[in-house]
Structures are given as structure tokens and as C-alpha cells.
Amino acid sequence: MQGAFRALADPTRRQILKHLSRHEMSIGDVANRFDITRAAVKKHLTILEEGRLISVTARGRERFNRLEPEGLKSAADWLGFFDRFWDHRLDDLKSAIENHEKKSND
Amino acid sequence: MQGAFRALADPTRRQILKHLSRHEMSIGDVANRFDITRAAVKKHLTILEEGRLISVTARGRERFNRLEPEGLKSAADWLGFFDRFWDHRLDDLKSAIENHEKKSND
DNA sequence: TCTATATGATACCTTTTGGTATTATGTCAA
DNA sequence: TTGACATAATACCAAAAGGTATCATATAGA
């Protein structure tokens, strides 16, 4: 849980997840898509792994990083606790629109 | 988006959100529930506000912090992109169980 | 008005984070 | 075996995070 949110806090790591959602990639593959060094990418991948957002499999001299949605799911579940709050808010918005349809651009 | 995930990365801030989900609270109210100084709590609340997870309203000499689920929703929406991955994974798990029910503890 | 209280604003400290550069290790392929 | 390549491991650096202590400001209430 903590590891997952920690991993998600960095925009580069979130981008990496989007890339990995298409297909698994080696560290070099990932690094080619960013302007940072392979070493920095490796650190990000380690943090993603600690957060259980990816899993890593060695194959020959390469290590393939694959999406492992377990951590993503735990984060989504945590956020799910608050669903009711924005549901209510959407209801409020809806009735506000219905009650004030006469108003124009404001 | 970025602000939301940054705000969610810290466990104290996530706890604060849970508290605020019950009712709005002043800074002092929040601080009484943690072992850190009011100044530290104030910093957390500022970061939560920057991530649009709370809104603050001054009333007299107090400032009331209220849940503002907009940022939570944007984070949940981002995670929603990956729904299909853990759905598929659950399917995989299900068929794996069905196909290998004979196996015991492994 | 005077005082206690709730908060704001700084300054400062330590640890973590995101990054680089460098060196070492393991593996593929000629 | 040897050279090229993919990654690992370290050491190091600057900036951000999370925290404290301190002082200033504003307001509720006697």
C-alpha cells in the first residue's frame, strides 16, 4: 500500500507504467524512451518493483519488466473508500445544473 | 494529477484524509490526532490543498479543512486505465484454478 | 483593552529522492 | 577466448521532504 503510493508519486514512474501496459520491456528499452540514464531508470524500476507494480524476470543478460497490477489494485482499492464522496458531489452538480439551467456561461 | 499523487504518497496525509472524511476539522483538531507539531500538520494540509484533495475555509481565527474529492477522483481515474489489467489477471487466475484443481498447496 | 489561543511565516536540520559517473559482472556471439 | 553489450553496484551530489523551534499576527472573550 505505502510502497504503491510511493511508487506512483513520480511522473516518470507513472509514464513507465503506461509504457509497460503495452508490453514488457528490458531496462534498456525503457531507458531509450526517456532522457535520463539507464542507472536512473533502474532505480525507478526498483521502486516500482518494491511497490508491487511491476515484476522482473531475467532472461539471458536482459531483465524484462512486466506490469504487475497488484499494487495498482491496492491503491485503487484505497481510493475506492472515497467513491461515495465524489458520487455525492456529482449528484450535487447534477441538481445544481437542473435547478439553474437558465444561467448561461458561468 | 501530479499534485494528487504527490499528496497521497505520505501515510500521514492519507490518514488525515480518512479523518476529514468524517467531518471537517481545524488544523488544531488534526494535530491533536498525531504526534507531530502543528507546523508539520500545516505543511501536510498545504500539500493536500495543492493536490486538490482538501479545501480550506477560514472562520474566525480558525481554518477548517474539508475533504475536496476532486484530486482523489483524478487519481482514481488515472488508475482506472489499468482496470482491465487486473480484470484479465483475475480471469487468468480463475482459469488457472479451473484447469489445475488437482494440484494442492503450491 | 488585555490576554490567551489559533494560525502563519521563517529558519534550520536531517533523511530521502532523483540524478550522474564510474567501475564491475555476466552473457552472447564470432 | 575475446570483445561487445546489458545490467549491477557504488560513490557521490543537489534538491526536496518531513520535521522542529521560534517569532509574528489576528481574533475570541473576560
PDB file of C-alpha atoms (C1' of nucleotides) in Angstrom:
ATOM      1  CA  MET A   1       0.000   0.000   0.000  1.00  0.00           C
ATOM      2  CA  GLN A   2       2.585   2.535   1.100  1.00  0.00           C
ATOM      3  CA  GLY A   3       5.025   1.210  -1.492  1.00  0.00           C
ATOM      4  CA  ALA A   4       2.430   1.515  -4.205  1.00  0.00           C
ATOM      5  CA  PHE A   5       1.597   5.156  -3.477  1.00  0.00           C
ATOM      6  CA  ARG A   6       5.243   5.981  -3.075  1.00  0.00           C
ATOM      7  CA  ALA A   7       5.947   4.455  -6.474  1.00  0.00           C
ATOM      8  CA  LEU A   8       3.066   6.321  -8.079  1.00  0.00           C
ATOM      9  CA  ALA A   9       4.192   9.704  -6.755  1.00  0.00           C
ATOM     10  CA  ASP A  10       6.765  10.225  -9.501  1.00  0.00           C
ATOM     11  CA  PRO A  11       5.603  11.194 -13.009  1.00  0.00           C
ATOM     12  CA  THR A  12       8.431   9.317 -14.724  1.00  0.00           C
ATOM     13  CA  ARG A  13       7.386   6.134 -12.960  1.00  0.00           C
ATOM     14  CA  ARG A  14       3.763   6.629 -13.952  1.00  0.00           C
ATOM     15  CA  GLN A  15       4.891   7.035 -17.565  1.00  0.00           C
ATOM     16  CA  ILE A  16       6.930   3.864 -17.298  1.00  0.00           C
ATOM     17  CA  LEU A  17       3.808   2.021 -16.170  1.00  0.00           C
ATOM     18  CA  LYS A  18       1.939   3.275 -19.224  1.00  0.00           C
ATOM     19  CA  HIS A  19       4.741   2.006 -21.449  1.00  0.00           C
ATOM     20  CA  LEU A  20       4.752  -1.363 -19.718  1.00  0.00           C
ATOM     21  CA  SER A  21       0.996  -1.607 -20.136  1.00  0.00           C
ATOM     22  CA  ARG A  22       1.639  -2.182 -23.843  1.00  0.00           C
ATOM     23  CA  HIS A  23       4.307  -4.876 -23.497  1.00  0.00           C
ATOM     24  CA  GLU A  24       7.092  -5.891 -21.197  1.00  0.00           C
ATOM     25  CA  MET A  25      10.427  -4.159 -21.735  1.00  0.00           C
ATOM     26  CA  SER A  26      14.071  -4.514 -20.774  1.00  0.00           C
ATOM     27  CA  ILE A  27      15.751  -1.756 -18.793  1.00  0.00           C
ATOM     28  CA  GLY A  28      17.406  -0.533 -21.979  1.00  0.00           C
ATOM     29  CA  ASP A  29      14.057  -0.464 -23.776  1.00  0.00           C
ATOM     30  CA  VAL A  30      12.614   1.734 -21.076  1.00  0.00           C
ATOM     31  CA  ALA A  31      15.688   3.966 -20.898  1.00  0.00           C
ATOM     32  CA  ASN A  32      15.515   4.650 -24.636  1.00  0.00           C
ATOM     33  CA  ARG A  33      12.166   6.329 -24.103  1.00  0.00           C
ATOM     34  CA  PHE A  34      13.454   8.835 -21.531  1.00  0.00           C
ATOM     35  CA  ASP A  35      16.162  11.464 -21.354  1.00  0.00           C
ATOM     36  CA  ILE A  36      17.724  10.063 -18.208  1.00  0.00           C
ATOM     37  CA  THR A  37      20.478   7.499 -17.750  1.00  0.00           C
ATOM     38  CA  ARG A  38      19.881   3.760 -17.561  1.00  0.00           C
ATOM     39  CA  ALA A  39      21.007   3.862 -13.939  1.00  0.00           C
ATOM     40  CA  ALA A  40      18.231   6.333 -13.084  1.00  0.00           C
ATOM     41  CA  VAL A  41      15.710   4.187 -14.937  1.00  0.00           C
ATOM     42  CA  LYS A  42      16.909   1.175 -12.999  1.00  0.00           C
ATOM     43  CA  LYS A  43      16.248   2.990  -9.730  1.00  0.00           C
ATOM     44  CA  HIS A  44      12.729   3.821 -10.830  1.00  0.00           C
ATOM     45  CA  LEU A  45      12.131   0.215 -11.820  1.00  0.00           C
ATOM     46  CA  THR A  46      13.376  -0.969  -8.438  1.00  0.00           C
ATOM     47  CA  ILE A  47      10.928   1.343  -6.676  1.00  0.00           C
ATOM     48  CA  LEU A  48       8.123   0.159  -8.953  1.00  0.00           C
ATOM     49  CA  GLU A  49       9.029  -3.413  -8.072  1.00  0.00           C
ATOM     50  CA  GLU A  50       9.057  -2.627  -4.341  1.00  0.00           C
ATOM     51  CA  GLY A  51       5.567  -1.214  -4.755  1.00  0.00           C
ATOM     52  CA  ARG A  52       4.481  -4.434  -6.492  1.00  0.00           C
ATOM     53  CA  LEU A  53       3.552  -2.521  -9.602  1.00  0.00           C
ATOM     54  CA  ILE A  54       5.917  -4.498 -11.808  1.00  0.00           C
ATOM     55  CA  SER A  55       7.706  -7.817 -11.703  1.00  0.00           C
ATOM     56  CA  VAL A  56      11.091  -8.552 -13.204  1.00  0.00           C
ATOM     57  CA  THR A  57      12.234 -11.699 -14.960  1.00  0.00           C
ATOM     58  CA  ALA A  58      15.816 -12.313 -16.033  1.00  0.00           C
ATOM     59  CA  ARG A  59      16.223 -13.833 -19.466  1.00  0.00           C
ATOM     60  CA  GLY A  60      19.810 -14.211 -20.590  1.00  0.00           C
ATOM     61  CA  ARG A  61      21.618 -10.969 -19.929  1.00  0.00           C
ATOM     62  CA  GLU A  62      18.434  -8.930 -20.045  1.00  0.00           C
ATOM     63  CA  ARG A  63      15.850  -8.308 -17.345  1.00  0.00           C
ATOM     64  CA  PHE A  64      12.303  -7.909 -18.531  1.00  0.00           C
ATOM     65  CA  ASN A  65       9.961  -5.675 -16.616  1.00  0.00           C
ATOM     66  CA  ARG A  66       6.313  -6.530 -16.751  1.00  0.00           C
ATOM     67  CA  LEU A  67       3.240  -4.830 -15.329  1.00  0.00           C
ATOM     68  CA  GLU A  68       2.122  -6.456 -12.089  1.00  0.00           C
ATOM     69  CA  PRO A  69      -1.144  -4.754 -11.234  1.00  0.00           C
ATOM     70  CA  GLU A  70      -1.342  -5.993  -7.652  1.00  0.00           C
ATOM     71  CA  GLY A  71      -0.025  -2.733  -6.201  1.00  0.00           C
ATOM     72  CA  LEU A  72      -2.125  -0.676  -8.572  1.00  0.00           C
ATOM     73  CA  LYS A  73      -5.157  -2.532  -7.388  1.00  0.00           C
ATOM     74  CA  SER A  74      -4.385  -1.937  -3.719  1.00  0.00           C
ATOM     75  CA  ALA A  75      -4.028   1.788  -4.408  1.00  0.00           C
ATOM     76  CA  ALA A  76      -7.267   1.814  -6.382  1.00  0.00           C
ATOM     77  CA  ASP A  77      -8.998  -0.031  -3.562  1.00  0.00           C
ATOM     78  CA  TRP A  78      -7.800   2.525  -1.046  1.00  0.00           C
ATOM     79  CA  LEU A  79      -9.153   5.324  -3.201  1.00  0.00           C
ATOM     80  CA  GLY A  80     -12.376   3.388  -3.578  1.00  0.00           C
ATOM     81  CA  PHE A  81     -13.174   4.209   0.030  1.00  0.00           C
ATOM     82  CA  PHE A  82     -13.825   7.762  -1.142  1.00  0.00           C
ATOM     83  CA  ASP A  83     -16.065   6.866  -4.047  1.00  0.00           C
ATOM     84  CA  ARG A  84     -19.149   7.917  -2.129  1.00  0.00           C
ATOM     85  CA  PHE A  85     -17.732  11.404  -1.677  1.00  0.00           C
ATOM     86  CA  TRP A  86     -17.402  12.230  -5.308  1.00  0.00           C
ATOM     87  CA  ASP A  87     -20.597  10.396  -6.127  1.00  0.00           C
ATOM     88  CA  HIS A  88     -22.415  12.788  -3.786  1.00  0.00           C
ATOM     89  CA  ARG A  89     -20.586  15.664  -5.322  1.00  0.00           C
ATOM     90  CA  LEU A  90     -21.671  14.622  -8.798  1.00  0.00           C
ATOM     91  CA  ASP A  91     -25.255  14.418  -7.568  1.00  0.00           C
ATOM     92  CA  ASP A  92     -24.923  17.938  -6.200  1.00  0.00           C
ATOM     93  CA  LEU A  93     -23.567  19.129  -9.520  1.00  0.00           C
ATOM     94  CA  LYS A  94     -26.367  17.462 -11.397  1.00  0.00           C
ATOM     95  CA  SER A  95     -29.122  19.007  -9.321  1.00  0.00           C
ATOM     96  CA  ALA A  96     -27.375  22.360  -9.454  1.00  0.00           C
ATOM     97  CA  ILE A  97     -27.421  22.185 -13.230  1.00  0.00           C
ATOM     98  CA  GLU A  98     -31.037  21.130 -13.259  1.00  0.00           C
ATOM     99  CA  ASN A  99     -32.074  23.926 -10.916  1.00  0.00           C
ATOM    100  CA  HIS A 100     -30.203  26.637 -12.745  1.00  0.00           C
ATOM    101  CA  GLU A 101     -30.414  25.759 -16.381  1.00  0.00           C
ATOM    102  CA  LYS A 102     -31.465  29.298 -17.215  1.00  0.00           C
ATOM    103  CA  LYS A 103     -27.983  30.582 -16.358  1.00  0.00           C
ATOM    104  CA  SER A 104     -25.562  30.763 -19.268  1.00  0.00           C
ATOM    105  CA  ASN A 105     -21.740  30.885 -19.248  1.00  0.00           C
ATOM    106  CA  ASP A 106     -20.791  30.956 -15.593  1.00  0.00           C
TER     107      ASP A 106
ATOM    108  CA  MET B   1      -2.852  14.839 -11.149  1.00  0.00           C
ATOM    109  CA  GLN B   2       0.761  15.076 -10.171  1.00  0.00           C
ATOM    110  CA  GLY B   3      -0.198  17.073  -7.077  1.00  0.00           C
ATOM    111  CA  ALA B   4      -2.742  14.445  -6.115  1.00  0.00           C
ATOM    112  CA  PHE B   5      -0.304  11.526  -6.278  1.00  0.00           C
ATOM    113  CA  ARG B   6       2.369  13.519  -4.532  1.00  0.00           C
ATOM    114  CA  ALA B   7      -0.072  14.273  -1.727  1.00  0.00           C
ATOM    115  CA  LEU B   8      -1.148  10.653  -1.473  1.00  0.00           C
ATOM    116  CA  ALA B   9       2.415   9.358  -1.192  1.00  0.00           C
ATOM    117  CA  ASP B  10       2.687  10.137   2.518  1.00  0.00           C
ATOM    118  CA  PRO B  11       0.923   7.870   5.047  1.00  0.00           C
ATOM    119  CA  THR B  12       0.234  10.721   7.473  1.00  0.00           C
ATOM    120  CA  ARG B  13      -1.552  12.614   4.740  1.00  0.00           C
ATOM    121  CA  ARG B  14      -3.625   9.571   3.828  1.00  0.00           C
ATOM    122  CA  GLN B  15      -4.621   9.241   7.484  1.00  0.00           C
ATOM    123  CA  ILE B  16      -5.581  12.906   7.562  1.00  0.00           C
ATOM    124  CA  LEU B  17      -7.874  12.304   4.598  1.00  0.00           C
ATOM    125  CA  LYS B  18      -9.575   9.466   6.440  1.00  0.00           C
ATOM    126  CA  HIS B  19     -10.141  11.759   9.431  1.00  0.00           C
ATOM    127  CA  LEU B  20     -11.528  14.501   7.213  1.00  0.00           C
ATOM    128  CA  SER B  21     -13.861  12.017   5.572  1.00  0.00           C
ATOM    129  CA  ARG B  22     -15.839  12.003   8.820  1.00  0.00           C
ATOM    130  CA  HIS B  23     -16.107  15.776   9.286  1.00  0.00           C
ATOM    131  CA  GLU B  24     -14.150  18.919   8.594  1.00  0.00           C
ATOM    132  CA  MET B  25     -11.507  19.839  11.143  1.00  0.00           C
ATOM    133  CA  SER B  26      -9.356  22.794  12.120  1.00  0.00           C
ATOM    134  CA  ILE B  27      -5.574  22.473  11.990  1.00  0.00           C
ATOM    135  CA  GLY B  28      -5.507  22.029  15.737  1.00  0.00           C
ATOM    136  CA  ASP B  29      -8.130  19.293  15.562  1.00  0.00           C
ATOM    137  CA  VAL B  30      -5.990  17.398  13.086  1.00  0.00           C
ATOM    138  CA  ALA B  31      -2.775  17.995  15.024  1.00  0.00           C
ATOM    139  CA  ASN B  32      -4.317  16.550  18.203  1.00  0.00           C
ATOM    140  CA  ARG B  33      -4.649  13.229  16.431  1.00  0.00           C
ATOM    141  CA  PHE B  34      -0.954  12.945  15.555  1.00  0.00           C
ATOM    142  CA  ASP B  35       2.336  13.008  17.392  1.00  0.00           C
ATOM    143  CA  ILE B  36       3.842  15.739  15.256  1.00  0.00           C
ATOM    144  CA  THR B  37       3.768  19.508  15.705  1.00  0.00           C
ATOM    145  CA  ARG B  38       1.028  21.756  14.354  1.00  0.00           C
ATOM    146  CA  ALA B  39       3.570  23.249  11.969  1.00  0.00           C
ATOM    147  CA  ALA B  40       4.210  19.838  10.446  1.00  0.00           C
ATOM    148  CA  VAL B  41       0.476  19.190  10.168  1.00  0.00           C
ATOM    149  CA  LYS B  42       0.053  22.548   8.499  1.00  0.00           C
ATOM    150  CA  LYS B  43       2.637  21.571   5.879  1.00  0.00           C
ATOM    151  CA  HIS B  44       0.776  18.354   5.175  1.00  0.00           C
ATOM    152  CA  LEU B  45      -2.504  20.240   4.854  1.00  0.00           C
ATOM    153  CA  THR B  46      -0.919  22.676   2.413  1.00  0.00           C
ATOM    154  CA  ILE B  47       0.288  19.801   0.250  1.00  0.00           C
ATOM    155  CA  LEU B  48      -3.152  18.187   0.411  1.00  0.00           C
ATOM    156  CA  GLU B  49      -4.662  21.504  -0.673  1.00  0.00           C
ATOM    157  CA  GLU B  50      -2.189  21.811  -3.562  1.00  0.00           C
ATOM    158  CA  GLY B  51      -3.255  18.362  -4.687  1.00  0.00           C
ATOM    159  CA  ARG B  52      -6.913  19.491  -4.555  1.00  0.00           C
ATOM    160  CA  LEU B  53      -7.701  16.809  -2.023  1.00  0.00           C
ATOM    161  CA  ILE B  54      -8.946  19.270   0.553  1.00  0.00           C
ATOM    162  CA  SER B  55     -10.249  22.834   0.600  1.00  0.00           C
ATOM    163  CA  VAL B  56      -9.755  25.299   3.417  1.00  0.00           C
ATOM    164  CA  THR B  57     -12.210  27.865   4.718  1.00  0.00           C
ATOM    165  CA  ALA B  58     -11.300  30.494   7.307  1.00  0.00           C
ATOM    166  CA  ARG B  59     -13.892  31.057  10.010  1.00  0.00           C
ATOM    167  CA  GLY B  60     -12.821  33.482  12.686  1.00  0.00           C
ATOM    168  CA  ARG B  61      -9.317  32.628  13.781  1.00  0.00           C
ATOM    169  CA  GLU B  62      -9.699  29.012  12.721  1.00  0.00           C
ATOM    170  CA  ARG B  63      -9.256  27.425   9.319  1.00  0.00           C
ATOM    171  CA  PHE B  64     -11.429  24.453   8.580  1.00  0.00           C
ATOM    172  CA  ASN B  65     -10.141  21.744   6.324  1.00  0.00           C
ATOM    173  CA  ARG B  66     -12.692  19.823   4.355  1.00  0.00           C
ATOM    174  CA  LEU B  67     -12.394  16.888   2.002  1.00  0.00           C
ATOM    175  CA  GLU B  68     -12.407  18.003  -1.621  1.00  0.00           C
ATOM    176  CA  PRO B  69     -12.526  14.785  -3.630  1.00  0.00           C
ATOM    177  CA  GLU B  70     -11.607  16.330  -6.952  1.00  0.00           C
ATOM    178  CA  GLY B  71      -7.967  15.322  -6.719  1.00  0.00           C
ATOM    179  CA  LEU B  72      -8.851  11.904  -5.361  1.00  0.00           C
ATOM    180  CA  LYS B  73     -11.079  11.390  -8.327  1.00  0.00           C
ATOM    181  CA  SER B  74      -8.377  12.345 -10.815  1.00  0.00           C
ATOM    182  CA  ALA B  75      -6.010   9.858  -9.203  1.00  0.00           C
ATOM    183  CA  ALA B  76      -8.693   7.162  -9.233  1.00  0.00           C
ATOM    184  CA  ASP B  77      -9.386   7.917 -12.884  1.00  0.00           C
ATOM    185  CA  TRP B  78      -5.724   7.545 -13.747  1.00  0.00           C
ATOM    186  CA  LEU B  79      -5.634   4.182 -12.012  1.00  0.00           C
ATOM    187  CA  GLY B  80      -8.839   3.260 -13.814  1.00  0.00           C
ATOM    188  CA  PHE B  81      -6.832   2.980 -17.016  1.00  0.00           C
ATOM    189  CA  PHE B  82      -5.338  -0.196 -15.574  1.00  0.00           C
ATOM    190  CA  ASP B  83      -8.616  -1.788 -14.539  1.00  0.00           C
ATOM    191  CA  ARG B  84      -8.522  -4.127 -17.494  1.00  0.00           C
ATOM    192  CA  PHE B  85      -5.149  -5.466 -16.390  1.00  0.00           C
ATOM    193  CA  TRP B  86      -6.265  -6.734 -13.066  1.00  0.00           C
ATOM    194  CA  ASP B  87      -9.536  -7.878 -14.526  1.00  0.00           C
ATOM    195  CA  HIS B  88      -7.621 -10.030 -17.028  1.00  0.00           C
ATOM    196  CA  ARG B  89      -5.354 -11.208 -14.284  1.00  0.00           C
ATOM    197  CA  LEU B  90      -8.308 -12.338 -12.227  1.00  0.00           C
ATOM    198  CA  ASP B  91      -9.616 -14.183 -15.272  1.00  0.00           C
ATOM    199  CA  ASP B  92      -6.237 -15.845 -15.690  1.00  0.00           C
ATOM    200  CA  LEU B  93      -6.238 -16.834 -12.061  1.00  0.00           C
ATOM    201  CA  LYS B  94      -9.723 -18.250 -12.359  1.00  0.00           C
ATOM    202  CA  SER B  95      -8.938 -20.385 -15.398  1.00  0.00           C
ATOM    203  CA  ALA B  96      -5.663 -21.480 -13.846  1.00  0.00           C
ATOM    204  CA  ILE B  97      -7.575 -22.699 -10.829  1.00  0.00           C
ATOM    205  CA  GLU B  98     -10.147 -24.413 -13.001  1.00  0.00           C
ATOM    206  CA  ASN B  99      -7.513 -26.144 -15.115  1.00  0.00           C
ATOM    207  CA  HIS B 100      -5.357 -27.302 -12.245  1.00  0.00           C
ATOM    208  CA  GLU B 101      -7.738 -28.038  -9.438  1.00  0.00           C
ATOM    209  CA  LYS B 102      -5.958 -31.318  -8.796  1.00  0.00           C
ATOM    210  CA  LYS B 103      -2.837 -29.521  -7.551  1.00  0.00           C
ATOM    211  CA  SER B 104      -2.741 -28.878  -3.850  1.00  0.00           C
ATOM    212  CA  ASN B 105      -0.583 -26.428  -1.850  1.00  0.00           C
ATOM    213  CA  ASP B 106       1.638 -24.778  -4.416  1.00  0.00           C
TER     214      ASP B 106
ATOM    215  C1'  DT C   1      -8.362  46.731  26.326  1.00  0.00           C
ATOM    216  C1'  DC C   2      -5.760  42.744  27.542  1.00  0.00           C
ATOM    217  C1'  DT C   3      -4.806  38.073  27.331  1.00  0.00           C
ATOM    218  C1'  DA C   4      -4.953  33.568  25.768  1.00  0.00           C
ATOM    219  C1'  DT C   5      -5.360  30.944  21.679  1.00  0.00           C
ATOM    220  C1'  DA C   6      -5.257  29.515  16.599  1.00  0.00           C
ATOM    221  C1'  DT C   7      -2.729  30.064  12.928  1.00  0.00           C
ATOM    222  C1'  DG C   8       1.090  31.945   9.662  1.00  0.00           C
ATOM    223  C1'  DA C   9       5.879  32.500   8.442  1.00  0.00           C
ATOM    224  C1'  DT C  10      10.728  31.607   8.786  1.00  0.00           C
ATOM    225  C1'  DA C  11      14.885  29.499   9.562  1.00  0.00           C
ATOM    226  C1'  DC C  12      17.124  25.469  10.215  1.00  0.00           C
ATOM    227  C1'  DC C  13      18.244  20.322  10.400  1.00  0.00           C
ATOM    228  C1'  DT C  14      18.347  15.502   8.728  1.00  0.00           C
ATOM    229  C1'  DT C  15      16.937  11.976   5.561  1.00  0.00           C
ATOM    230  C1'  DT C  16      15.220  10.661   1.186  1.00  0.00           C
ATOM    231  C1'  DT C  17      14.934  11.254  -3.668  1.00  0.00           C
ATOM    232  C1'  DG C  18      16.251  11.674  -8.377  1.00  0.00           C
ATOM    233  C1'  DG C  19      20.017  12.060 -10.826  1.00  0.00           C
ATOM    234  C1'  DT C  20      25.091  11.290 -12.718  1.00  0.00           C
ATOM    235  C1'  DA C  21      29.540   8.974 -13.353  1.00  0.00           C
ATOM    236  C1'  DT C  22      32.337   5.120 -12.831  1.00  0.00           C
ATOM    237  C1'  DT C  23      33.569   0.512 -12.251  1.00  0.00           C
ATOM    238  C1'  DA C  24      32.408  -4.465 -12.048  1.00  0.00           C
ATOM    239  C1'  DT C  25      29.978  -8.613 -13.574  1.00  0.00           C
ATOM    240  C1'  DG C  26      27.789 -11.794 -16.552  1.00  0.00           C
ATOM    241  C1'  DT C  27      26.411 -13.377 -21.095  1.00  0.00           C
ATOM    242  C1'  DC C  28      26.039 -13.575 -26.194  1.00  0.00           C
ATOM    243  C1'  DA C  29      28.412 -14.354 -30.412  1.00  0.00           C
ATOM    244  C1'  DA C  30      32.178 -14.531 -33.544  1.00  0.00           C
TER     245       DA C  30
ATOM    246  C1'  DT D   1      38.622 -16.951 -25.839  1.00  0.00           C
ATOM    247  C1'  DT D   2      37.630 -12.450 -26.500  1.00  0.00           C
ATOM    248  C1'  DG D   3      35.123  -8.416 -27.437  1.00  0.00           C
ATOM    249  C1'  DA D   4      30.740  -6.156 -27.165  1.00  0.00           C
ATOM    250  C1'  DC D   5      26.813  -5.369 -24.655  1.00  0.00           C
ATOM    251  C1'  DA D   6      23.066  -5.414 -20.835  1.00  0.00           C
ATOM    252  C1'  DT D   7      22.839  -4.866 -16.362  1.00  0.00           C
ATOM    253  C1'  DA D   8      24.581  -4.394 -11.262  1.00  0.00           C
ATOM    254  C1'  DA D   9      26.818  -1.851  -7.722  1.00  0.00           C
ATOM    255  C1'  DT D  10      28.904   2.155  -5.675  1.00  0.00           C
ATOM    256  C1'  DA D  11      30.003   6.613  -4.639  1.00  0.00           C
ATOM    257  C1'  DC D  12      28.657  10.994  -4.960  1.00  0.00           C
ATOM    258  C1'  DC D  13      25.690  15.386  -5.500  1.00  0.00           C
ATOM    259  C1'  DA D  14      21.802  18.762  -5.347  1.00  0.00           C
ATOM    260  C1'  DA D  15      17.253  19.402  -4.226  1.00  0.00           C
ATOM    261  C1'  DA D  16      13.033  18.156  -1.966  1.00  0.00           C
ATOM    262  C1'  DA D  17      10.610  16.128   2.148  1.00  0.00           C
ATOM    263  C1'  DG D  18       9.382  15.822   6.719  1.00  0.00           C
ATOM    264  C1'  DG D  19      10.271  17.538  10.825  1.00  0.00           C
ATOM    265  C1'  DT D  20      11.320  21.096  14.869  1.00  0.00           C
ATOM    266  C1'  DA D  21      11.755  25.617  17.121  1.00  0.00           C
ATOM    267  C1'  DT D  22      10.777  30.297  17.186  1.00  0.00           C
ATOM    268  C1'  DC D  23       8.568  34.520  16.378  1.00  0.00           C
ATOM    269  C1'  DA D  24       4.730  37.259  14.350  1.00  0.00           C
ATOM    270  C1'  DT D  25      -0.184  38.131  13.638  1.00  0.00           C
ATOM    271  C1'  DA D  26      -5.067  38.019  14.296  1.00  0.00           C
ATOM    272  C1'  DT D  27      -9.148  37.155  16.878  1.00  0.00           C
ATOM    273  C1'  DA D  28     -12.333  35.492  20.737  1.00  0.00           C
ATOM    274  C1'  DG D  29     -13.673  36.708  25.226  1.00  0.00           C
ATOM    275  C1'  DA D  30     -13.373  38.371  30.006  1.00  0.00           C
TER     276       DA D  30
END
